Structures are given as C-alpha cells and as structure tokens.
Coordinates of C-alpha atoms in Angstrom, one line a residue:
M186 CA -57.9 78.8 94.7
K187 CA -59.7 77.6 91.4
I188 CA -62.9 80.0 91.9
N189 CA -60.5 83.0 93.0
C190 CA -58.1 82.3 89.8
Q191 CA -61.1 82.6 87.3
N192 CA -62.5 85.5 89.3
K193 CA -59.7 87.3 88.4
I194 CA -59.3 87.0 85.1
I195 CA -63.0 87.6 84.6
I196 CA -62.5 91.4 86.0
L197 CA -59.6 91.9 83.9
L198 CA -61.4 91.1 80.6
V199 CA -64.5 93.3 81.9
M200 CA -62.0 96.1 82.1
F201 CA -60.2 95.9 79.0
V202 CA -63.6 95.6 77.0
V203 CA -65.0 99.1 78.6
Q204 CA -61.8 100.6 77.9
L205 CA -61.4 100.0 74.5
S206 CA -64.7 101.2 73.9
F207 CA -64.3 104.9 75.5
S208 CA -61.0 105.0 73.2
Q209 CA -62.5 104.4 69.8
K210 CA -65.2 106.9 68.8
K211 CA -66.3 106.5 65.3
N212 CA -66.6 109.9 62.8
E213 CA -64.9 112.1 65.6
S214 CA -62.3 114.6 64.1
I215 CA -59.3 115.0 65.6
G216 CA -58.8 119.2 64.4
T217 CA -55.5 120.8 63.9
E218 CA -53.0 122.5 66.4
T219 CA -50.3 124.9 66.4
V220 CA -46.9 124.6 67.6
N221 CA -44.5 127.7 68.1
V222 CA -40.7 127.1 68.9
V223 CA -40.0 130.0 71.2
K224 CA -36.2 129.6 71.0
P225 CA -34.1 126.9 68.9
Y226 CA -32.3 124.4 70.6
S227 CA -28.3 125.4 71.1
P228 CA -26.2 122.5 72.5
T229 CA -23.1 123.3 74.7
I230 CA -19.9 121.5 75.3
S231 CA -18.8 121.6 78.7
D232 CA -15.1 122.0 79.7
A233 CA -13.1 119.2 79.6
F234 CA -10.5 118.5 82.2
K235 CA -6.8 117.1 80.9
V236 CA -5.6 113.9 82.2
K237 CA -1.9 114.6 83.6
E238 CA 0.4 112.2 81.3
T239 CA 2.8 111.6 84.5
P240 CA 0.7 111.3 87.4
S241 CA 2.0 111.9 90.4
L242 CA 2.8 108.6 93.1
D243 CA 3.0 108.2 96.5
D244 CA 5.9 105.6 96.9
T245 CA 5.2 105.5 100.5
G246 CA 5.4 102.3 101.8
N247 CA 6.6 100.4 98.4
Q248 CA 8.8 97.5 98.9
P249 CA 12.0 97.5 96.4
K250 CA 12.4 95.0 93.9
E251 CA 13.8 91.9 94.8
T252 CA 16.1 89.8 92.9
I253 CA 15.0 86.5 91.3
K254 CA 17.7 83.9 90.4
Y255 CA 16.7 81.1 87.9
S256 CA 18.0 77.5 87.9
I257 CA 17.3 74.4 86.3
L258 CA 17.1 71.5 88.2
S259 CA 17.8 68.6 85.5
V260 CA 16.0 65.2 86.2
P261 CA 17.0 62.4 83.9
V262 CA 13.6 61.2 82.4
A263 CA 13.5 57.5 80.9
S264 CA 12.8 57.5 77.3
T265 CA 12.4 54.8 74.9
F266 CA 12.2 56.7 71.3
T267 CA 14.8 55.8 69.2
P268 CA 14.8 58.5 66.0
S269 CA 14.6 57.1 62.8
K270 CA 18.1 57.8 60.5
G271 CA 17.8 60.1 57.5
K272 CA 17.9 58.6 53.9
A273 CA 19.4 60.8 51.1
E274 CA 17.2 60.6 48.0
G275 CA 18.7 58.4 45.3
V276 CA 19.8 60.1 42.0
E277 CA 20.0 58.3 39.0
K278 CA 23.6 57.9 37.6
S279 CA 24.7 56.7 34.1
K280 CA 26.7 53.8 34.1
R281 CA 30.1 55.0 34.0
E282 CA 31.9 53.7 30.6
K283 CA 35.1 51.3 31.7
L284 CA 38.3 52.2 30.7
F285 CA 40.9 49.8 29.0
N286 CA 44.6 49.9 29.2
N287 CA 45.1 48.6 25.7
Y288 CA 43.5 48.0 22.0
A289 CA 43.7 46.2 18.6
T290 CA 42.1 48.0 15.4
L291 CA 42.6 45.9 12.3
G292 CA 40.9 47.1 9.0
V293 CA 40.9 46.2 5.1
G294 CA 39.5 48.1 2.3
N295 CA 39.7 48.1 -1.8
Y296 CA 43.1 49.3 -3.3
G297 CA 44.6 46.3 -1.4
T298 CA 44.3 48.4 1.8
L299 CA 45.5 47.4 5.2
N300 CA 45.3 49.6 8.6
A301 CA 46.1 47.8 11.8
E302 CA 47.1 49.2 15.3
L303 CA 48.2 48.0 18.6
F304 CA 48.5 49.7 21.9
V305 CA 49.6 48.1 25.2
N306 CA 50.1 50.1 28.7
Q307 CA 50.8 48.5 31.7
D308 CA 51.6 49.3 35.2
L309 CA 54.9 48.2 36.4
G310 CA 54.0 49.4 40.3
N311 CA 52.3 52.6 42.0
N312 CA 54.4 55.3 40.0
D313 CA 55.8 53.7 36.8
Y314 CA 54.8 52.1 33.5
V315 CA 55.5 50.8 30.1
A316 CA 53.7 51.3 26.7
G317 CA 54.3 50.2 23.3
M318 CA 52.7 51.2 20.2
F319 CA 52.5 49.3 16.7
R320 CA 50.9 51.1 13.6
H321 CA 50.9 49.8 10.0
H322 CA 48.8 51.5 7.1
S323 CA 49.6 49.8 3.6
S324 CA 48.1 49.6 -0.1
Q325 CA 48.5 47.7 -3.1
G326 CA 47.8 50.7 -5.1
G327 CA 45.8 50.5 -8.7
I328 CA 44.9 54.4 -9.2
S329 CA 43.3 54.5 -12.5
G330 CA 45.7 56.1 -15.3
V331 CA 48.8 55.7 -13.6
D332 CA 51.4 54.0 -15.7
L333 CA 54.1 53.1 -12.6
N334 CA 53.6 51.1 -9.4
D335 CA 51.8 53.1 -6.8
E336 CA 51.4 50.9 -3.7
F337 CA 52.9 52.2 -0.2
Y338 CA 53.2 51.1 2.9
D339 CA 54.2 52.7 6.2
T340 CA 54.8 51.1 9.9
A341 CA 55.9 52.1 12.9
L342 CA 56.9 50.5 16.4
N343 CA 57.1 52.4 19.1
M344 CA 58.1 51.5 23.0
G345 CA 58.2 54.0 25.9
Y346 CA 59.0 53.6 30.1
G347 CA 57.8 56.3 32.4
V348 CA 57.7 57.3 36.3
N349 CA 55.6 59.5 37.9
N350 CA 56.8 60.9 41.2
R351 CA 55.9 63.3 43.4
D352 CA 58.6 65.8 42.6
M353 CA 59.5 64.7 39.4
S354 CA 57.8 62.7 36.3
W355 CA 60.0 61.5 33.2
N356 CA 59.3 59.3 30.4
V357 CA 62.0 57.7 27.6
D358 CA 60.5 56.9 24.3
L359 CA 62.0 54.3 21.5
G360 CA 60.9 54.3 17.9
Y361 CA 61.5 52.7 14.5
Q362 CA 59.6 53.6 11.4
N363 CA 60.0 51.9 7.8
Q364 CA 58.2 53.8 4.4
L365 CA 58.1 52.9 1.3
Y366 CA 56.7 55.0 -1.6
N367 CA 56.7 54.9 -5.4
W368 CA 57.5 57.8 -7.6
Y369 CA 54.3 57.3 -9.8
G370 CA 53.4 60.7 -11.0
L371 CA 54.4 61.3 -14.5
P372 CA 53.8 63.9 -16.5
A373 CA 50.7 63.8 -18.9
D374 CA 52.9 64.2 -21.8
F375 CA 55.6 62.0 -20.8
G376 CA 57.4 60.3 -23.6
M377 CA 56.0 62.6 -26.5
T378 CA 59.6 63.3 -27.9
L379 CA 60.3 59.4 -28.5
P380 CA 58.9 56.5 -30.7
P381 CA 56.3 54.7 -29.4
E382 CA 58.4 51.7 -29.1
Q383 CA 61.1 53.6 -27.2
Q384 CA 58.4 55.6 -24.9
E385 CA 56.8 51.9 -23.8
D386 CA 60.2 50.7 -23.4
L387 CA 61.2 53.5 -21.1
I388 CA 58.2 53.8 -19.0
R389 CA 58.6 49.9 -18.4
G390 CA 62.3 50.6 -17.5
I391 CA 61.5 52.7 -14.1
N392 CA 61.7 51.5 -11.0
P393 CA 59.9 54.3 -8.8
N394 CA 60.2 52.4 -5.8
H395 CA 61.8 54.2 -2.8
S396 CA 62.0 53.7 1.1
Y397 CA 62.6 55.8 4.3
N398 CA 63.9 54.5 7.5
T399 CA 63.6 56.3 10.9
I400 CA 65.2 55.7 14.4
T401 CA 64.2 58.1 17.2
L402 CA 65.1 58.4 20.7
G403 CA 64.0 60.8 22.9
G404 CA 62.5 61.6 26.7
N405 CA 60.9 64.1 28.7
V406 CA 61.3 65.5 32.4
E407 CA 59.2 67.5 34.1
F408 CA 59.8 69.0 37.6
N409 CA 57.0 70.2 40.3
E410 CA 59.4 72.1 42.4
S411 CA 62.6 73.6 41.0
I412 CA 64.3 76.2 38.9
F413 CA 63.6 74.1 36.1
S414 CA 60.2 73.5 35.1
K415 CA 60.5 70.8 31.8
I416 CA 63.6 69.7 29.7
G417 CA 62.5 68.2 26.5
T418 CA 65.1 65.9 24.2
K419 CA 65.0 63.8 21.0
F420 CA 67.5 62.3 18.6
T421 CA 66.4 61.4 15.2
H422 CA 68.5 59.4 12.7
F423 CA 66.8 59.4 9.1
S424 CA 68.0 57.6 5.8
D425 CA 66.7 56.6 2.6
S426 CA 67.4 53.7 0.3
F427 CA 69.6 56.0 -1.9
S428 CA 72.5 56.6 1.0
S429 CA 71.1 59.8 2.0
S430 CA 71.3 60.0 6.0
E431 CA 70.3 62.6 8.2
N432 CA 71.0 63.3 12.3
R433 CA 69.2 65.7 14.2
F434 CA 69.5 66.1 18.1
Y435 CA 67.4 68.5 19.9
V436 CA 67.1 69.8 23.5
K437 CA 64.7 72.7 24.9
P438 CA 65.0 73.2 28.6
T439 CA 62.4 75.4 30.1
F440 CA 63.1 77.2 33.6
K441 CA 61.4 80.0 35.7
V442 CA 62.7 82.5 38.2
D443 CA 60.5 84.2 40.5
V444 CA 61.1 88.3 40.8
M445 CA 58.9 90.4 43.0
D446 CA 55.7 87.8 43.2
Q447 CA 56.2 87.8 39.2
S448 CA 58.0 84.9 37.1
I449 CA 60.3 85.1 34.2
N450 CA 60.0 81.9 31.8
T451 CA 62.8 81.1 29.8
N452 CA 63.2 78.8 27.3
V453 CA 67.0 77.5 26.0
I454 CA 67.0 76.1 22.6
I455 CA 69.8 73.7 21.0
D456 CA 68.7 72.2 17.9
H457 CA 71.2 70.8 15.5
V458 CA 70.9 69.0 12.3
S459 CA 73.6 67.2 9.9
G460 CA 73.3 65.2 6.7
S461 CA 74.5 64.1 3.3
F462 CA 73.0 63.5 0.0
E463 CA 75.2 61.4 -2.6
N464 CA 74.3 63.3 -5.4
N465 CA 72.7 66.7 -6.6
Y466 CA 69.8 66.5 -9.0
A467 CA 72.2 67.1 -11.8
R468 CA 74.3 64.4 -10.9
D469 CA 77.6 66.7 -11.5
N470 CA 78.8 66.8 -8.0
T471 CA 82.3 65.0 -7.0
E472 CA 81.7 64.7 -3.4
P473 CA 78.3 64.2 -1.5
L474 CA 76.2 67.0 -0.4
K475 CA 76.6 67.7 3.0
Y476 CA 75.2 70.1 5.8
S477 CA 75.7 71.0 9.4
L478 CA 73.2 73.5 10.6
T479 CA 73.1 74.2 14.4
N480 CA 70.3 76.8 16.1
F481 CA 71.1 78.3 19.7
G482 CA 68.6 80.3 21.0
I483 CA 67.3 81.7 24.2
E484 CA 63.7 83.1 24.8
P485 CA 63.4 84.9 28.0
S486 CA 59.4 86.3 28.8
F487 CA 57.8 88.1 31.4
V488 CA 54.3 87.4 32.2
I489 CA 51.3 90.2 34.1
H490 CA 48.4 89.0 34.9
E491 CA 45.5 91.3 36.4
N492 CA 41.9 91.2 36.3
D493 CA 41.0 91.0 32.8
W494 CA 44.1 91.4 30.7
T495 CA 47.3 89.4 30.6
L496 CA 50.5 90.7 29.3
E497 CA 53.7 88.7 28.2
L498 CA 56.8 90.5 26.9
G499 CA 60.0 88.8 26.1
A500 CA 62.4 88.4 23.1
G501 CA 64.1 85.4 21.1
L502 CA 67.9 85.5 21.0
Y503 CA 68.9 83.1 18.1
Y504 CA 72.5 81.9 16.8
G505 CA 72.7 80.3 13.5
L506 CA 75.8 78.2 12.8
D507 CA 76.1 76.9 9.3
S508 CA 79.6 74.7 9.6
E509 CA 79.7 73.6 6.2
N510 CA 79.4 76.8 4.7
S511 CA 80.5 79.3 7.4
G512 CA 77.2 81.3 7.5
N513 CA 77.1 81.8 10.9
K514 CA 74.8 85.1 11.9
F515 CA 72.9 86.4 14.8
Y516 CA 69.1 86.6 15.1
I517 CA 66.6 89.2 17.2
Y518 CA 62.9 88.2 17.1
P519 CA 60.1 89.8 19.3
K520 CA 58.1 87.9 21.3
V521 CA 55.1 89.9 22.7
N522 CA 51.5 88.4 23.7
A523 CA 48.2 90.3 25.2
S524 CA 45.1 89.7 25.8
Y525 CA 41.8 91.4 27.3
K526 CA 38.4 90.1 28.3
L527 CA 35.9 92.5 26.8
V528 CA 32.8 90.8 28.1
G529 CA 34.1 88.0 30.1
D530 CA 34.4 85.1 28.3
L531 CA 32.5 85.8 25.8
M532 CA 34.9 88.3 24.3
I533 CA 38.3 88.1 24.5
F534 CA 40.8 90.2 22.4
Y535 CA 44.1 89.4 22.0
T536 CA 47.1 90.8 20.0
G537 CA 50.8 90.2 20.0
V538 CA 54.2 89.6 17.8
Y539 CA 56.6 86.8 17.7
G540 CA 59.2 85.5 15.3
A541 CA 61.8 82.5 15.4
L542 CA 64.3 80.7 13.6
N543 CA 63.1 77.4 12.3
Q544 CA 65.1 74.5 11.2
N545 CA 64.2 72.4 8.4
S546 CA 65.4 68.9 8.0
Y547 CA 65.0 66.4 5.5
A548 CA 62.9 64.0 7.4
D549 CA 60.4 66.8 8.1
F550 CA 60.3 67.7 4.3
V551 CA 59.3 63.7 3.4
T552 CA 56.5 63.6 6.2
E553 CA 54.7 66.4 4.4
N554 CA 55.5 65.4 0.9
P555 CA 57.3 61.9 0.3
F556 CA 57.9 62.3 -3.5
L557 CA 61.1 64.3 -3.1
S558 CA 64.4 63.4 -4.8
P559 CA 67.1 62.9 -2.6
T560 CA 69.0 65.9 -3.6
L561 CA 68.2 68.6 -1.7
N562 CA 69.5 71.9 -0.2
M563 CA 69.2 72.6 3.3
R564 CA 68.9 75.7 4.7
P565 CA 66.9 77.1 8.0
T566 CA 63.7 79.7 7.8
S567 CA 63.9 82.9 9.4
N568 CA 60.3 84.0 10.4
Q569 CA 61.2 87.4 11.2
Y570 CA 57.5 88.4 12.8
T571 CA 54.6 87.5 12.8
V572 CA 51.7 90.2 13.6
F573 CA 48.4 88.9 14.9
A574 CA 45.1 90.2 16.4
G575 CA 41.6 88.4 16.8
L576 CA 38.8 87.9 19.1
K577 CA 37.7 84.9 20.7
G578 CA 35.0 83.5 23.3
K579 CA 31.9 82.2 23.2
L580 CA 28.4 83.0 21.1
A581 CA 26.6 80.7 23.9
N582 CA 27.7 78.2 26.3
N583 CA 28.1 75.4 24.1
I584 CA 29.6 77.6 20.7
N585 CA 32.8 78.7 20.3
Y586 CA 34.2 81.1 17.9
N587 CA 37.9 82.5 17.1
L588 CA 38.8 85.0 14.8
T589 CA 42.6 86.0 14.0
G590 CA 44.2 88.4 11.2
S591 CA 47.5 87.7 10.9
Y592 CA 50.9 89.1 8.8
L593 CA 54.3 86.5 8.2
N594 CA 57.3 87.8 6.9
E595 CA 59.5 84.8 6.4
K596 CA 62.8 84.7 4.8
D597 CA 64.5 81.6 3.1
K598 CA 60.7 80.1 3.4
A599 CA 60.9 76.2 2.0
L600 CA 58.9 75.7 -0.9
F601 CA 58.0 72.7 -2.8
K602 CA 58.9 72.9 -6.8
S603 CA 58.3 70.1 -9.5
N604 CA 61.5 69.0 -10.8
D605 CA 62.4 69.5 -14.5
Y606 CA 63.1 66.2 -16.4
T607 CA 64.5 64.5 -19.7
E608 CA 63.6 61.8 -21.7
D609 CA 66.9 59.9 -20.8
F610 CA 67.0 56.2 -20.1
A611 CA 70.3 57.1 -17.9
N612 CA 68.6 59.2 -15.8
E613 CA 67.8 58.2 -12.0
N614 CA 64.5 56.8 -11.2
Y615 CA 63.3 60.3 -10.0
A616 CA 64.2 61.8 -12.7
Y617 CA 61.4 61.6 -15.1
G618 CA 59.2 64.8 -13.8
N619 CA 58.0 62.4 -11.0
S620 CA 59.5 64.1 -8.2
F621 CA 59.9 67.3 -6.1
G622 CA 62.8 69.7 -5.2
V623 CA 62.8 72.3 -2.3
V624 CA 63.6 76.2 -3.2
Y625 CA 63.4 78.9 -0.8
D626 CA 62.1 82.4 -0.9
D627 CA 61.2 85.6 0.7
V628 CA 57.6 85.4 1.2
R629 CA 55.6 87.7 3.0
T630 CA 51.7 86.4 3.8
F631 CA 48.7 88.0 4.9
R632 CA 46.3 85.4 6.3
F633 CA 42.8 85.3 8.0
Y634 CA 41.6 82.7 10.0
G635 CA 38.2 81.8 11.4
E636 CA 37.0 78.7 13.5
L637 CA 33.4 77.7 14.9
K638 CA 32.9 75.1 17.2
A639 CA 29.4 73.9 19.0
D640 CA 28.4 71.3 21.2
F641 CA 24.7 70.8 20.6
S642 CA 24.1 68.2 22.9
E643 CA 25.9 65.4 24.5
N644 CA 25.6 63.6 21.7
V645 CA 25.9 66.2 18.7
S646 CA 29.2 68.0 18.0
F647 CA 29.9 70.2 15.0
G648 CA 33.3 72.1 13.7
I649 CA 34.0 74.5 10.8
N650 CA 37.1 76.5 10.1
G651 CA 38.8 78.3 7.1
T652 CA 42.1 79.6 6.2
F653 CA 42.3 82.5 3.6
N654 CA 46.0 83.6 2.4
S655 CA 47.3 86.2 -0.1
Y656 CA 51.0 85.7 -1.0
K657 CA 53.8 88.5 -1.7
F658 CA 57.2 86.7 -3.0
D659 CA 60.3 87.8 -3.9
G660 CA 60.6 84.9 -6.7
L661 CA 58.0 84.1 -9.7
E662 CA 55.5 82.4 -7.7
A663 CA 54.6 81.0 -4.1
W664 CA 55.0 77.4 -5.4
N665 CA 52.3 74.7 -3.9
L666 CA 50.7 77.1 -1.4
P667 CA 47.2 76.9 -1.5
S668 CA 45.2 80.4 -1.3
M669 CA 42.0 78.7 0.5
K670 CA 41.8 75.9 3.2
L671 CA 38.2 74.8 4.5
S672 CA 37.1 72.2 6.5
S673 CA 34.2 70.8 8.8
N674 CA 33.3 68.0 10.9
L675 CA 30.1 66.6 12.2
D676 CA 29.9 63.8 15.1
V677 CA 26.5 62.2 16.2
N678 CA 26.2 59.3 18.7
I679 CA 22.5 57.8 17.3
T680 CA 22.0 55.7 19.8
K681 CA 24.2 54.0 23.0
Q682 CA 25.6 51.7 20.2
W683 CA 25.4 53.6 16.9
Y684 CA 27.7 56.5 16.3
A685 CA 28.6 58.0 12.8
G686 CA 30.8 61.1 11.4
L687 CA 31.4 63.4 8.4
N688 CA 34.2 65.4 7.7
V689 CA 34.7 67.4 4.2
F690 CA 37.6 69.9 3.2
F691 CA 38.4 72.0 0.7
V692 CA 41.8 73.3 -0.9
G693 CA 42.3 75.9 -3.2
E694 CA 44.4 76.5 -6.2
R695 CA 48.3 76.1 -6.1
K696 CA 50.9 76.9 -8.5
D697 CA 53.7 74.8 -10.0
M698 CA 55.9 74.9 -13.0
Q699 CA 58.1 71.7 -14.8
S700 CA 59.8 71.7 -18.3
N701 CA 60.8 68.5 -20.3
L702 CA 64.3 70.1 -21.5
N703 CA 64.1 67.6 -24.5
S704 CA 61.4 69.6 -25.9
G705 CA 63.0 73.0 -26.2
V706 CA 60.1 74.3 -24.8
D707 CA 60.3 77.2 -22.0
P708 CA 58.8 76.3 -18.9
V709 CA 55.3 77.6 -18.0
V710 CA 53.7 77.9 -14.5
M711 CA 50.6 75.7 -14.4
T712 CA 47.6 75.9 -11.8
L713 CA 46.6 73.0 -9.8
K714 CA 42.9 72.6 -9.6
S715 CA 41.0 73.2 -6.2
Y716 CA 39.6 70.3 -5.1
F717 CA 37.1 69.2 -2.7
D718 CA 36.8 66.0 -0.5
A719 CA 34.4 64.2 1.8
N720 CA 34.9 61.6 4.1
A721 CA 32.1 59.6 6.3
H722 CA 32.4 56.8 9.0
V723 CA 29.6 55.1 10.7
G724 CA 30.3 52.6 14.1
Y725 CA 28.5 50.1 16.4
K726 CA 29.8 49.3 19.4
Y727 CA 28.7 45.7 19.9
N728 CA 29.8 45.6 23.8
E729 CA 31.8 47.7 25.8
R730 CA 35.0 45.7 24.4
L731 CA 34.1 45.5 20.8
T732 CA 33.4 48.1 18.0
F733 CA 33.3 47.4 14.6
F734 CA 33.4 50.5 11.8
L735 CA 33.0 51.4 8.3
K736 CA 34.4 54.2 7.0
L737 CA 33.9 55.9 3.5
N738 CA 37.0 58.4 2.1
N739 CA 36.9 60.2 -1.2
I740 CA 32.8 59.9 -1.4
G741 CA 33.1 62.0 -4.8
N742 CA 35.3 59.9 -6.4
Q743 CA 37.4 62.7 -7.7
A744 CA 41.0 62.1 -9.1
Y745 CA 42.3 65.5 -8.1
E746 CA 46.1 66.2 -7.8
K747 CA 47.3 66.7 -4.3
W748 CA 50.7 67.4 -6.1
L749 CA 51.3 68.0 -9.9
N750 CA 50.9 64.5 -11.8
Y751 CA 49.9 62.8 -8.6
P752 CA 46.5 61.9 -8.8
V753 CA 44.9 60.1 -5.4
Q754 CA 43.1 57.0 -5.0
G755 CA 39.2 57.4 -5.6
F756 CA 36.3 55.9 -3.8
Q757 CA 37.5 53.7 -0.4
V758 CA 35.8 51.6 1.7
L759 CA 37.5 50.5 4.7
V760 CA 35.4 47.9 7.3
G761 CA 37.1 46.8 10.3
G762 CA 36.8 46.6 13.9
N763 CA 38.4 47.9 17.2
Y764 CA 39.0 45.6 20.2
K765 CA 39.8 47.3 23.8
F766 CA 41.2 44.7 26.7
D767 CA 43.3 44.8 29.8
F768 CA 45.6 41.9 30.7

C-alpha cells in the first residue's frame, strides 16, 4: 500500500513540472488583437404580474370556530412569606415651645421707676375659665429743670370670667384703676411779675398732685347660630380728686338677617355719658357744671362678594340727645366700602366713605392727656364724612404694604389747648399755666398714610409707617395736632436665647397758645418743636420659664416737650425679668 501511494505522488509531480515548462516561454511576444462590438447590450424587463390583494379561498371543508371558555382553578398554596411593614421616613421637627397660662414681670430703673405685671388664667372646667390681671407703673420723678414734683403712678386690677359653649360664648370683666399725676409743667417765665422772694413762696405753695379713679364693668356675648352675632356692653365710673364724677354706659348689639343668599348686617349703638365738674376754670359758676349726652345709632349695611371685588353699602342714622342743654339733633352718615383685586393679593385697590357721631368723655380725654384741668365742657364730635382710597398688597411673599389717602370733615373736634393763667396765690393748683383745657373747632384734614412690613426670616422682622396731615380750621389753629408722625421698629432673634429690638419715632411740630394775664401781653401762638425718640431692648431666655430683659428709652437723652411746658424724662434704663408658670 505504501509503494502505490508513493508512485502516485511521483507521477503527479512529474506531470506538473512538464506542464509548467510548456506554459512559460521566455522572450515570446503576446501581440495585439482587435475586438469589434456588433450591437450594444440592451437589457429588457420582463412583464410582472400583480398578486391579487384579496385571494379567493375555497371554504369547502373549513370547520366553524369553537367557543372557548376560560376558568381559573384556585388551588391554595402554602407559603411562609411575611411582608415587612413599611417605615415612613422621619422628619426632624423643631421642639414646640411650651405655652404657660400665667406670667409675672418685674422691672426697676432710674428715676425710681417700677414696672410690675401679674397675669393668671385658670380653667375651671371644659368650657369656663377665670382670669386676673395686675399692672403697676410708677416713677419717683426727677426731671431736670422742673420746680414741682413730677412723680406718677398707675395701678390697675382686672378680673374676668368666661364660658365657651358650642352655641354661645360670653365673658364678664370687672376692673379698677388708680392713677396719680402732678401738674408740674410751669411756664418758663413763671413768676416774672413778682419779686424773687414772692416767686419762690408761690412755687413752694403749689401742690400739683391730683388723682383719678376708674371702675369698669363690662361683658361680651357671641352667638354661633342666632340672628344676633354679638352684644358688647360696658359701664364706667370715673372720678378725680377735685370732686369731678362721670358715668358712661355703652351697649352695641350686632345682628344679621339673610335675604336672598345675602346678609344684612346691622349695628345698634346706645352710648350715654353724664357727669359734673364742681367749678369752671374761672371759678365764677354758682352750680356744678353738668352734662348728659346720649347717642342713639343704627348702622345697617349690605355686603356683596364677587370673585375679585367686595362692595358694602350702608348708612348710619344717629340721634344725639343733650339732656342738659336741649340740643337734640338727627344725623345721617354714609357707610360705603369697596375693594377690588387688581393683581390677586399683590395689589388690592380699596375706597369708601363713612361717618359717625363720636362720644367724648372725661375718662377718654385723661387717657390721652393726664394734665387736664377738671373744668371741661363736654360735647360729641360729628365726623360728617371721611373719604378714603388706597392700595395694599404684597411686594413679595414676606413684604406687605399699605398706602392710603383720605379727607376728613369733622365738626366740634376736641382739641387740647393750654389754659391762660395768673400769678395769684389764691389760684387753684392747676391754674398756674400748668394745665390744659378742651376747645372745639370744625377741622378738615387731608391725610396720607403709608406702611411697610417685612418678615425677612423667622428671626428678623421690620416695619415702618408714616402719617402726614394738612389741616384747615375755622378757629385760630389746630391746637396740638402734629403735621407728621413717623415710626419704625426692628425685632431680631439673635440666637435661641438672645433677642433684641429697636423702636424709633418722630413727631412733627404742633401749635399751642398761652397767656400770662398779669403781664398785660397779648397771647402769642407758640410752636412746639418736633422731636425724635429711640428706644431699644435686649433679652435673654434663661430657660422656657425665665427671661431677663434690659430696656433703654429716650436713648438720645432729649428733654423734648410732648405738651407745652411738660418736658419728658431723659435717658431711661429698666432692668427686669419675666417668669412664666402654671398652677
């Protein structure tokens, strides 16, 4: 087998060599040839046939489709799988500050100042409670350049009881207040018509001390489902150390009637004040000065609410009863308010006009100016109309603004004016140019008010506002009415324990007039200078119950006069603490 295979291989190799030798000839020329194309190539396309879109089918022998019914065979399967419970992602919450029902505050400062407060509130059951409030603010005086005693104190005690039910809630309050002030504001040139020794004797003989006492009893009732919305009432007895006495009773029920899916709100007002003064300022009266004034009023209004605007249409009907002077009169006042959202809550336009018959009282005058003489003439003030228009809204989510322009027309507006005086040893202690009276005048006021509030964060808040007034009057001047008032405040939470605040305000010039009848000189209108005041405070929260504070008042140490001849205390420091607790 091996010999045959080898022979075959040898034969194939010999044949390959011989063939190769014939096919390769050295130096042999291939030459040239000419190729003629008889006809160019023309390809053709054979006819295509179209397949029918819907081929014909022979249904012979096809079986109809059978209806197939599906069902599930449930077979229980044993399983030991137990899914784990889901866990909500926790959110870190700040600790809620505990609220206490009661607190006590005590502070002391220069000028012998003492400031104390105590408030207690206790729930007697699920719906009723009792509360009490004690306040005291006093100073031993010491104003530079003042010849008379300038100390004061103000003490008040209030108690209340209330019930909150599902259909009705009500409360009743009882209060007492005792105030002591001094007529220390002698004119700068007081006693110049007397020899020096008599001048000193006259000043030493003046006892400027006077006091006020107030007793109040009042209550409020609110209904959830009743024609009456609420009823408020208050009785006040006010007296002073010069045998003056005043009683005031005030009641104001408010009720609502639904008419065709709208409501008519009505306020009913009964405001009575009566009292007497032992003497007039000249002390030439033969009987005490008595007054008895009652205002009856009803104020119905109809409110319409739409998507972007609100309209209130109403009127005020009043009847003023003067029992002592028989000066009864009927009054009609407008009551219209409208608002329209120009740009949602970012810009709201509002306008309106309203009026009212406002009751004046000796107690209200003393609250505003405690240096009055007990010889006043009492009458109500008729605010014939106040027309206003303005814009309010938001500059940003945390910045609010309010701009208002208004025009007021008031008849018998009460104005404080300094009393004329004589340097007579027989005068009352308030008749030496150190007291004020009340005069009435028809005053028309053009007023512009602007306000801006900003909460830059939870820890920083800022506010600023200003009022600008222009007066027209029938008398000589708009006594003691400032043309401008500006104020601003800043509150900062520095840390969780430390906080601070700053309050500044500016009051423009005012006019007053006073005459020394012994001098023979005609009275001259005097201008009280404008003044600027700045107050600051800082506090430290030792814990959730105890807080310490430091207050600085009149930081500029300005001896400005809020009222003519009455300089205020200079730089004041008050240090104290506040403690919160529960029973």
